[in-house]
PDB file of C-alpha atoms and ligand atoms in Angstrom:
ATOM      1  CA  MET L 823      14.433  20.616  16.871  1.00 46.00           C
ATOM      2  CA  ASN L 824      13.273  18.428  19.701  1.00 47.00           C
ATOM      3  CA  LYS L 825      16.062  15.900  20.062  1.00 66.00           C
ATOM      4  CA  GLN L 826      17.357  14.497  23.288  1.00 79.00           C
ATOM      5  CA  ARG L 827      20.861  14.320  21.855  1.00 93.00           C
ATOM      6  CA  LYS L 828      22.761  17.487  20.970  1.00 96.00           C
ATOM      7  CA  LEU L 829      23.765  17.474  17.325  1.00 98.00           C
ATOM      8  CA  ILE L 830      27.444  17.256  16.490  1.00 98.00           C
ATOM      9  CA  ILE L 831      28.680  18.530  13.141  1.00 98.00           C
ATOM     10  CA  ALA L 832      32.325  17.745  12.401  1.00 98.00           C
ATOM     11  CA  GLY L 833      34.438  18.764   9.446  1.00 98.00           C
ATOM     12  CA  ASN L 834      36.906  16.168   8.242  1.00 98.00           C
ATOM     13  CA  TRP L 835      39.438  18.155   6.226  1.00 98.00           C
ATOM     14  CA  LYS L 836      41.339  15.004   5.188  1.00 98.00           C
ATOM     15  CA  MET L 837      44.706  15.771   3.508  1.00 98.00           C
ATOM     16  CA  ASN L 838      43.795  19.367   2.716  1.00 98.00           C
ATOM     17  CA  LYS L 839      44.927  22.789   4.014  1.00 98.00           C
ATOM     18  CA  THR L 840      48.371  24.128   4.785  1.00 98.00           C
ATOM     19  CA  VAL L 841      48.663  25.990   8.089  1.00 98.00           C
ATOM     20  CA  ALA L 842      47.901  29.310   6.410  1.00 98.00           C
ATOM     21  CA  GLU L 843      44.892  27.878   4.592  1.00 98.00           C
ATOM     22  CA  ALA L 844      43.665  26.180   7.755  1.00 98.00           C
ATOM     23  CA  LEU L 845      43.811  29.481   9.658  1.00 98.00           C
ATOM     24  CA  ASP L 846      41.901  31.258   6.905  1.00 98.00           C
ATOM     25  CA  LEU L 847      39.176  28.639   7.057  1.00 98.00           C
ATOM     26  CA  VAL L 848      38.880  28.483  10.814  1.00 98.00           C
ATOM     27  CA  ASN L 849      38.899  32.274  11.194  1.00 98.00           C
ATOM     28  CA  GLY L 850      36.031  32.451   8.735  1.00 98.00           C
ATOM     29  CA  LEU L 851      34.141  29.749  10.640  1.00 98.00           C
ATOM     30  CA  LYS L 852      34.668  31.600  13.907  1.00 98.00           C
ATOM     31  CA  ARG L 853      33.063  34.709  12.398  1.00 97.00           C
ATOM     32  CA  GLU L 854      30.128  32.842  10.857  1.00 98.00           C
ATOM     33  CA  LEU L 855      29.364  30.490  13.716  1.00 98.00           C
ATOM     34  CA  ALA L 856      30.089  32.644  16.777  1.00 97.00           C
ATOM     35  CA  ASN L 857      26.492  32.572  18.002  1.00 95.00           C
ATOM     36  CA  ILE L 858      25.735  28.874  17.540  1.00 97.00           C
ATOM     37  CA  LYS L 859      25.064  27.054  20.794  1.00 96.00           C
ATOM     38  CA  GLU L 860      22.646  24.356  19.655  1.00 95.00           C
ATOM     39  CA  VAL L 861      25.260  22.236  17.892  1.00 97.00           C
ATOM     40  CA  ASP L 862      28.679  20.928  18.912  1.00 98.00           C
ATOM     41  CA  ILE L 863      30.979  22.117  16.126  1.00 98.00           C
ATOM     42  CA  VAL L 864      34.249  20.246  15.533  1.00 98.00           C
ATOM     43  CA  VAL L 865      36.987  20.727  12.947  1.00 98.00           C
ATOM     44  CA  CYS L 866      39.503  17.982  12.141  1.00 99.00           C
ATOM     45  CA  PRO L 867      42.496  19.530  10.363  1.00 98.00           C
ATOM     46  CA  PRO L 868      45.569  17.544   9.309  1.00 98.00           C
ATOM     47  CA  PHE L 869      48.107  17.000  12.143  1.00 98.00           C
ATOM     48  CA  THR L 870      50.415  19.767  10.919  1.00 98.00           C
ATOM     49  CA  ALA L 871      47.710  22.413  11.322  1.00 98.00           C
ATOM     50  CA  LEU L 872      46.541  21.308  14.793  1.00 98.00           C
ATOM     51  CA  PRO L 873      48.806  23.670  16.802  1.00 98.00           C
ATOM     52  CA  ALA L 874      47.826  26.799  14.872  1.00 98.00           C
ATOM     53  CA  VAL L 875      44.123  25.954  14.696  1.00 98.00           C
ATOM     54  CA  SER L 876      44.142  25.053  18.380  1.00 98.00           C
ATOM     55  CA  GLN L 877      45.427  28.526  19.266  1.00 98.00           C
ATOM     56  CA  SER L 878      43.001  30.230  16.972  1.00 98.00           C
ATOM     57  CA  ILE L 879      39.861  28.581  18.392  1.00 98.00           C
ATOM     58  CA  LEU L 880      40.752  29.058  22.065  1.00 96.00           C
ATOM     59  CA  ASP L 881      38.104  31.730  22.581  1.00 93.00           C
ATOM     60  CA  SER L 882      35.451  30.168  20.344  1.00 97.00           C
ATOM     61  CA  ASN L 883      32.694  27.567  20.297  1.00 97.00           C
ATOM     62  CA  ILE L 884      34.646  25.401  17.841  1.00 98.00           C
ATOM     63  CA  ARG L 885      36.314  22.255  19.161  1.00 98.00           C
ATOM     64  CA  LEU L 886      39.251  20.347  17.761  1.00 98.00           C
ATOM     65  CA  GLY L 887      39.469  16.815  16.411  1.00 98.00           C
ATOM     66  CA  ALA L 888      42.227  14.769  14.790  1.00 99.00           C
ATOM     67  CA  GLN L 889      41.759  12.404  11.864  1.00 98.00           C
ATOM     68  CA  ASN L 890      43.622   9.400  13.249  1.00 98.00           C
ATOM     69  CA  MET L 891      45.982   8.325  16.011  1.00 98.00           C
ATOM     70  CA  SER L 892      48.135   5.372  17.032  1.00 98.00           C
ATOM     71  CA  GLU L 893      46.850   2.556  19.198  1.00 98.00           C
ATOM     72  CA  HIS L 894      50.174   2.793  21.093  1.00 98.00           C
ATOM     73  CA  ASN L 895      51.046   5.326  23.783  1.00 97.00           C
ATOM     74  CA  VAL L 896      54.736   5.849  23.048  1.00 97.00           C
ATOM     75  CA  GLY L 897      57.734   4.194  21.422  1.00 98.00           C
ATOM     76  CA  ALA L 898      59.283   2.963  18.211  1.00 98.00           C
ATOM     77  CA  TYR L 899      56.418   3.545  15.777  1.00 98.00           C
ATOM     78  CA  THR L 900      57.866   5.721  13.038  1.00 98.00           C
ATOM     79  CA  GLY L 901      55.424   8.210  11.589  1.00 98.00           C
ATOM     80  CA  GLU L 902      52.748   7.631  14.205  1.00 98.00           C
ATOM     81  CA  ILE L 903      51.077  10.130  16.546  1.00 98.00           C
ATOM     82  CA  ALA L 904      49.990   9.200  20.084  1.00 98.00           C
ATOM     83  CA  ALA L 905      46.901  10.366  21.952  1.00 98.00           C
ATOM     84  CA  ALA L 906      48.994  12.296  24.489  1.00 98.00           C
ATOM     85  CA  MET L 907      50.551  14.284  21.640  1.00 98.00           C
ATOM     86  CA  LEU L 908      47.089  15.289  20.444  1.00 98.00           C
ATOM     87  CA  LYS L 909      46.119  16.293  23.966  1.00 98.00           C
ATOM     88  CA  GLU L 910      48.955  18.841  23.988  1.00 97.00           C
ATOM     89  CA  PHE L 911      46.933  20.820  21.460  1.00 98.00           C
ATOM     90  CA  SER L 912      43.618  20.503  23.267  1.00 96.00           C
ATOM     91  CA  VAL L 913      42.293  17.967  20.787  1.00 98.00           C
ATOM     92  CA  ARG L 914      39.049  16.499  22.153  1.00 98.00           C
ATOM     93  CA  TYR L 915      37.884  14.189  19.376  1.00 98.00           C
ATOM     94  CA  VAL L 916      39.595  11.732  17.074  1.00 99.00           C
ATOM     95  CA  VAL L 917      38.172  10.161  13.914  1.00 98.00           C
ATOM     96  CA  LEU L 918      38.959   6.439  13.871  1.00 98.00           C
ATOM     97  CA  GLY L 919      38.506   3.824  11.173  1.00 98.00           C
ATOM     98  CA  HIS L 920      37.507   6.199   8.402  1.00 98.00           C
ATOM     99  CA  SER L 921      36.766   4.166   5.270  1.00 98.00           C
ATOM    100  CA  GLU L 922      39.763   5.730   3.538  1.00 97.00           C
ATOM    101  CA  ARG L 923      42.011   4.345   6.265  1.00 98.00           C
ATOM    102  CA  ARG L 924      40.236   1.008   6.182  1.00 98.00           C
ATOM    103  CA  GLN L 925      40.822   0.939   2.415  1.00 96.00           C
ATOM    104  CA  TYR L 926      44.334   2.431   1.974  1.00 97.00           C
ATOM    105  CA  GLN L 927      45.968   1.548   5.304  1.00 97.00           C
ATOM    106  CA  LEU L 928      44.036  -1.703   5.666  1.00 98.00           C
ATOM    107  CA  GLU L 929      42.838  -0.816   9.149  1.00 98.00           C
ATOM    108  CA  SER L 930      40.863  -3.643  10.693  1.00 98.00           C
ATOM    109  CA  ASP L 931      38.018  -3.545  13.191  1.00 98.00           C
ATOM    110  CA  ALA L 932      40.363  -5.037  15.799  1.00 98.00           C
ATOM    111  CA  LEU L 933      42.903  -2.246  15.277  1.00 98.00           C
ATOM    112  CA  ILE L 934      40.198   0.410  15.417  1.00 98.00           C
ATOM    113  CA  ALA L 935      38.934  -1.056  18.694  1.00 98.00           C
ATOM    114  CA  LYS L 936      42.451  -0.787  20.165  1.00 98.00           C
ATOM    115  CA  LYS L 937      42.663   2.830  19.020  1.00 98.00           C
ATOM    116  CA  ALA L 938      39.254   3.601  20.528  1.00 98.00           C
ATOM    117  CA  LEU L 939      40.402   2.224  23.882  1.00 98.00           C
ATOM    118  CA  ALA L 940      43.641   4.221  23.696  1.00 98.00           C
ATOM    119  CA  ALA L 941      41.632   7.350  22.884  1.00 98.00           C
ATOM    120  CA  HIS L 942      39.406   6.861  25.931  1.00 98.00           C
ATOM    121  CA  THR L 943      42.400   6.244  28.152  1.00 98.00           C
ATOM    122  CA  ALA L 944      43.592   9.719  27.151  1.00 98.00           C
ATOM    123  CA  SER L 945      40.078  11.184  27.521  1.00 98.00           C
ATOM    124  CA  LEU L 946      39.683  11.779  23.802  1.00 98.00           C
ATOM    125  CA  LYS L 947      36.263  11.092  22.320  1.00 98.00           C
ATOM    126  CA  PRO L 948      36.547   8.697  19.381  1.00 98.00           C
ATOM    127  CA  ILE L 949      34.379   9.148  16.292  1.00 98.00           C
ATOM    128  CA  VAL L 950      34.271   5.568  15.044  1.00 98.00           C
ATOM    129  CA  CYS L 951      33.371   5.241  11.353  1.00 98.00           C
ATOM    130  CA  VAL L 952      31.481   2.365   9.771  1.00 98.00           C
ATOM    131  CA  GLY L 953      29.787   1.891   6.414  1.00 98.00           C
ATOM    132  CA  GLU L 954      29.275  -0.458   3.512  1.00 97.00           C
ATOM    133  CA  THR L 955      30.617  -0.268  -0.039  1.00 96.00           C
ATOM    134  CA  LEU L 956      28.338  -0.070  -3.067  1.00 94.00           C
ATOM    135  CA  ALA L 957      28.962  -3.735  -3.900  1.00 94.00           C
ATOM    136  CA  GLU L 958      28.018  -4.706  -0.344  1.00 96.00           C
ATOM    137  CA  ARG L 959      24.822  -2.648  -0.470  1.00 95.00           C
ATOM    138  CA  GLU L 960      23.864  -4.091  -3.841  1.00 93.00           C
ATOM    139  CA  ALA L 961      24.503  -7.597  -2.536  1.00 96.00           C
ATOM    140  CA  GLY L 962      22.043  -6.895   0.295  1.00 96.00           C
ATOM    141  CA  SER L 963      24.705  -7.177   2.985  1.00 97.00           C
ATOM    142  CA  THR L 964      24.603  -3.626   4.396  1.00 98.00           C
ATOM    143  CA  GLU L 965      23.366  -4.742   7.805  1.00 98.00           C
ATOM    144  CA  ALA L 966      25.778  -7.651   8.033  1.00 98.00           C
ATOM    145  CA  VAL L 967      28.746  -5.402   7.183  1.00 98.00           C
ATOM    146  CA  VAL L 968      27.716  -2.611   9.525  1.00 98.00           C
ATOM    147  CA  ALA L 969      26.988  -5.112  12.311  1.00 98.00           C
ATOM    148  CA  ARG L 970      30.447  -6.659  11.941  1.00 98.00           C
ATOM    149  CA  GLN L 971      32.123  -3.246  11.974  1.00 98.00           C
ATOM    150  CA  VAL L 972      30.115  -1.929  14.929  1.00 98.00           C
ATOM    151  CA  LYS L 973      30.740  -5.052  16.969  1.00 98.00           C
ATOM    152  CA  GLY L 974      34.424  -5.298  16.047  1.00 98.00           C
ATOM    153  CA  SER L 975      35.368  -1.623  16.256  1.00 98.00           C
ATOM    154  CA  LEU L 976      33.676  -1.044  19.614  1.00 98.00           C
ATOM    155  CA  ALA L 977      34.850  -4.312  21.161  1.00 98.00           C
ATOM    156  CA  GLY L 978      36.139  -4.003  24.715  1.00 97.00           C
ATOM    157  CA  LEU L 979      34.653  -0.579  25.454  1.00 98.00           C
ATOM    158  CA  SER L 980      32.996  -0.214  28.844  1.00 98.00           C
ATOM    159  CA  LYS L 981      29.506   1.246  29.069  1.00 98.00           C
ATOM    160  CA  ASP L 982      30.930   4.544  30.288  1.00 98.00           C
ATOM    161  CA  GLN L 983      33.347   4.637  27.377  1.00 98.00           C
ATOM    162  CA  MET L 984      30.621   3.810  24.882  1.00 98.00           C
ATOM    163  CA  GLU L 985      28.564   6.702  26.124  1.00 97.00           C
ATOM    164  CA  GLU L 986      31.452   9.032  25.243  1.00 98.00           C
ATOM    165  CA  THR L 987      31.953   7.452  21.823  1.00 98.00           C
ATOM    166  CA  ILE L 988      30.440   8.835  18.637  1.00 98.00           C
ATOM    167  CA  VAL L 989      29.569   6.513  15.782  1.00 98.00           C
ATOM    168  CA  ALA L 990      29.685   7.822  12.210  1.00 98.00           C
ATOM    169  CA  TYR L 991      27.714   5.941   9.585  1.00 98.00           C
ATOM    170  CA  GLU L 992      29.383   6.686   6.274  1.00 97.00           C
ATOM    171  CA  PRO L 993      28.274   4.570   3.337  1.00 97.00           C
ATOM    172  CA  VAL L 994      31.452   4.323   1.267  1.00 96.00           C
ATOM    173  CA  TRP L 995      29.537   4.860  -1.983  1.00 94.00           C
ATOM    174  CA  ALA L 996      28.366   8.254  -0.734  1.00 93.00           C
ATOM    175  CA  ILE L 997      31.766   9.620   0.309  1.00 91.00           C
ATOM    176  CA  GLY L 998      33.023  12.331  -2.006  1.00 87.00           C
ATOM    177  CA  THR L 999      30.776  11.097  -4.807  1.00 88.00           C
ATOM    178  CA  GLY L1000      27.969  13.642  -4.575  1.00 83.00           C
ATOM    179  CA  LYS L1001      25.658  10.673  -4.004  1.00 83.00           C
ATOM    180  CA  THR L1002      23.967  11.001  -0.638  1.00 84.00           C
ATOM    181  CA  ALA L1003      22.073   8.230   1.044  1.00 86.00           C
ATOM    182  CA  THR L1004      18.383   9.051   1.003  1.00 93.00           C
ATOM    183  CA  THR L1005      17.039  10.138   4.356  1.00 95.00           C
ATOM    184  CA  GLU L1006      15.259   6.779   4.563  1.00 96.00           C
ATOM    185  CA  GLN L1007      18.460   4.841   3.877  1.00 96.00           C
ATOM    186  CA  ALA L1008      20.355   6.868   6.480  1.00 97.00           C
ATOM    187  CA  GLN L1009      17.619   6.598   9.131  1.00 98.00           C
ATOM    188  CA  GLU L1010      17.284   2.862   8.528  1.00 98.00           C
ATOM    189  CA  VAL L1011      20.965   2.135   9.161  1.00 98.00           C
ATOM    190  CA  HIS L1012      21.181   4.587  12.071  1.00 98.00           C
ATOM    191  CA  ALA L1013      18.245   2.858  13.765  1.00 98.00           C
ATOM    192  CA  PHE L1014      19.915  -0.481  13.110  1.00 98.00           C
ATOM    193  CA  ILE L1015      23.151   0.743  14.730  1.00 98.00           C
ATOM    194  CA  ARG L1016      21.228   2.012  17.751  1.00 98.00           C
ATOM    195  CA  LYS L1017      19.507  -1.358  18.077  1.00 98.00           C
ATOM    196  CA  MET L1018      22.921  -3.023  18.025  1.00 98.00           C
ATOM    197  CA  LEU L1019      24.173  -0.673  20.745  1.00 98.00           C
ATOM    198  CA  THR L1020      21.194  -1.708  22.861  1.00 98.00           C
ATOM    199  CA  GLU L1021      22.154  -5.341  22.425  1.00 98.00           C
ATOM    200  CA  LEU L1022      25.883  -4.797  22.970  1.00 98.00           C
ATOM    201  CA  PHE L1023      25.584  -2.297  25.840  1.00 98.00           C
ATOM    202  CA  ASP L1024      22.124  -1.281  27.055  1.00 97.00           C
ATOM    203  CA  GLU L1025      19.155   0.786  26.020  1.00 97.00           C
ATOM    204  CA  ALA L1026      19.971   3.864  28.086  1.00 97.00           C
ATOM    205  CA  ILE L1027      23.428   4.052  26.532  1.00 97.00           C
ATOM    206  CA  ALA L1028      22.143   3.379  23.033  1.00 98.00           C
ATOM    207  CA  LYS L1029      19.735   6.276  23.425  1.00 97.00           C
ATOM    208  CA  ARG L1030      22.499   8.648  24.458  1.00 97.00           C
ATOM    209  CA  VAL L1031      25.165   7.785  21.860  1.00 98.00           C
ATOM    210  CA  ARG L1032      25.339  10.232  18.993  1.00 98.00           C
ATOM    211  CA  ILE L1033      25.316   8.686  15.550  1.00 98.00           C
ATOM    212  CA  GLN L1034      26.531  10.963  12.768  1.00 98.00           C
ATOM    213  CA  TYR L1035      25.820  10.557   9.090  1.00 97.00           C
ATOM    214  CA  GLY L1036      28.624  11.163   6.590  1.00 97.00           C
ATOM    215  CA  GLY L1037      28.773  11.039   2.796  1.00 96.00           C
ATOM    216  CA  SER L1038      28.216  14.076   0.559  1.00 95.00           C
ATOM    217  CA  VAL L1039      26.473  16.139   3.237  1.00 96.00           C
ATOM    218  CA  LYS L1040      25.754  19.563   1.737  1.00 97.00           C
ATOM    219  CA  PRO L1041      23.839  22.674   2.852  1.00 97.00           C
ATOM    220  CA  ALA L1042      20.926  21.523   0.683  1.00 97.00           C
ATOM    221  CA  ASN L1043      20.499  18.077   2.253  1.00 96.00           C
ATOM    222  CA  ALA L1044      21.628  18.743   5.847  1.00 97.00           C
ATOM    223  CA  ARG L1045      18.247  19.832   7.199  1.00 97.00           C
ATOM    224  CA  GLU L1046      16.368  16.757   6.038  1.00 97.00           C
ATOM    225  CA  LEU L1047      19.079  14.344   7.153  1.00 97.00           C
ATOM    226  CA  MET L1048      19.453  15.920  10.599  1.00 97.00           C
ATOM    227  CA  ALA L1049      15.688  15.823  11.104  1.00 97.00           C
ATOM    228  CA  GLN L1050      15.700  12.016  11.109  1.00 97.00           C
ATOM    229  CA  PRO L1051      15.110  10.657  14.596  1.00 97.00           C
ATOM    230  CA  ASP L1052      18.331   8.630  14.755  1.00 98.00           C
ATOM    231  CA  VAL L1053      20.612  11.047  12.878  1.00 98.00           C
ATOM    232  CA  ASP L1054      22.417  13.105  15.522  1.00 98.00           C
ATOM    233  CA  GLY L1055      24.925  14.970  13.432  1.00 98.00           C
ATOM    234  CA  ALA L1056      27.150  14.903  10.403  1.00 98.00           C
ATOM    235  CA  LEU L1057      30.721  14.117   9.481  1.00 98.00           C
ATOM    236  CA  VAL L1058      31.400  16.414   6.552  1.00 98.00           C
ATOM    237  CA  GLY L1059      34.299  16.049   4.123  1.00 98.00           C
ATOM    238  CA  GLY L1060      34.319  18.124   0.938  1.00 97.00           C
ATOM    239  CA  ALA L1061      31.783  20.680   2.102  1.00 98.00           C
ATOM    240  CA  SER L1062      33.792  21.377   5.272  1.00 98.00           C
ATOM    241  CA  LEU L1063      36.651  22.879   3.271  1.00 98.00           C
ATOM    242  CA  GLU L1064      34.882  26.187   2.670  1.00 98.00           C
ATOM    243  CA  VAL L1065      33.504  28.649   5.198  1.00 98.00           C
ATOM    244  CA  ARG L1066      30.209  29.166   3.380  1.00 98.00           C
ATOM    245  CA  SER L1067      29.222  25.546   2.858  1.00 98.00           C
ATOM    246  CA  PHE L1068      30.282  24.290   6.307  1.00 98.00           C
ATOM    247  CA  SER L1069      28.640  27.142   8.176  1.00 98.00           C
ATOM    248  CA  ASP L1070      25.474  26.727   6.120  1.00 98.00           C
ATOM    249  CA  ILE L1071      25.401  23.008   7.006  1.00 98.00           C
ATOM    250  CA  VAL L1072      25.682  23.902  10.698  1.00 98.00           C
ATOM    251  CA  LYS L1073      22.987  26.595  10.459  1.00 98.00           C
ATOM    252  CA  ASN L1074      20.643  24.437   8.377  1.00 97.00           C
ATOM    253  CA  SER L1075      20.924  21.637  10.927  1.00 96.00           C
ATOM    254  CA  ILE L1076      19.394  23.634  13.743  1.00 92.00           C
TER     255      ILE L1076
HETATM  256  P1  PGA V1742      32.329  13.854   1.911  1.00 56.64           P
HETATM  257  O1  PGA V1742      33.243  13.035   2.927  1.00 56.64           O
HETATM  258  O2  PGA V1742      31.471  14.782   2.729  1.00 56.64           O
HETATM  259  O3  PGA V1742      33.279  14.585   1.029  1.00 56.64           O
HETATM  260  O4  PGA V1742      31.505  12.847   1.169  1.00 56.64           O
HETATM  261  C1  PGA V1742      32.734  12.568   4.153  1.00 56.64           C
HETATM  262  C2  PGA V1742      33.810  11.859   4.925  1.00 56.64           C
HETATM  263  O5  PGA V1742      34.629  11.153   4.310  1.00 56.64           O
HETATM  264  O6  PGA V1742      33.877  11.960   6.158  1.00 56.64           O
END
């Protein structure tokens, strides 16, 4: 595939996998994906499995991500996890503003922007999620919603920081529903996001930022989605929970 941006395929395990289950999965992925160099492969286990998975992937081409973090560095924030705590386990990426957190924890664009800045301060690469609901798409407001989220969630980032930020377009109606955006729908919104990045930052940066698609990515649809000019990777939920389906998504993306 002739793309200027290296693909990044990340597995978002959400609230799944005990430590033992996480090790089973990641050991299987290590075996299946040992020879892959064309794609950056990232797994995002729950916090409790980060130490064990971190150890297990030391000698592999798999990198570690977390699913969330606090916007604060330290202090009286019961139940929260700071960037520096993730760094202790060689975490390199952190998913921010996933639609489930926007929905259940009422995370706002302003909060996500603070988290993205805190991530960069700790040299973690944020994967900032945006995407419209079905009602918003049907009302014709996809671009307005995505524009508001992109602008709000990336507010305050410097150009250098933006270059090290990954954007994930995840239409909420496609997450865990088996309904995937068509390749045209995905490409259209990805191109729109890149145009926004040109306006908010500059063209060179917009060209370099990787924009992942997420929402029912499966081995059968990965190839076509990844072939779109502005689709630079995938954020995979359900299909990242099994060795076979996740490794097939990675292999089919090349
Ligand atoms: P899904 O989830 O692949 O199960 O649709 C994607 C995500 O929420 O990141």
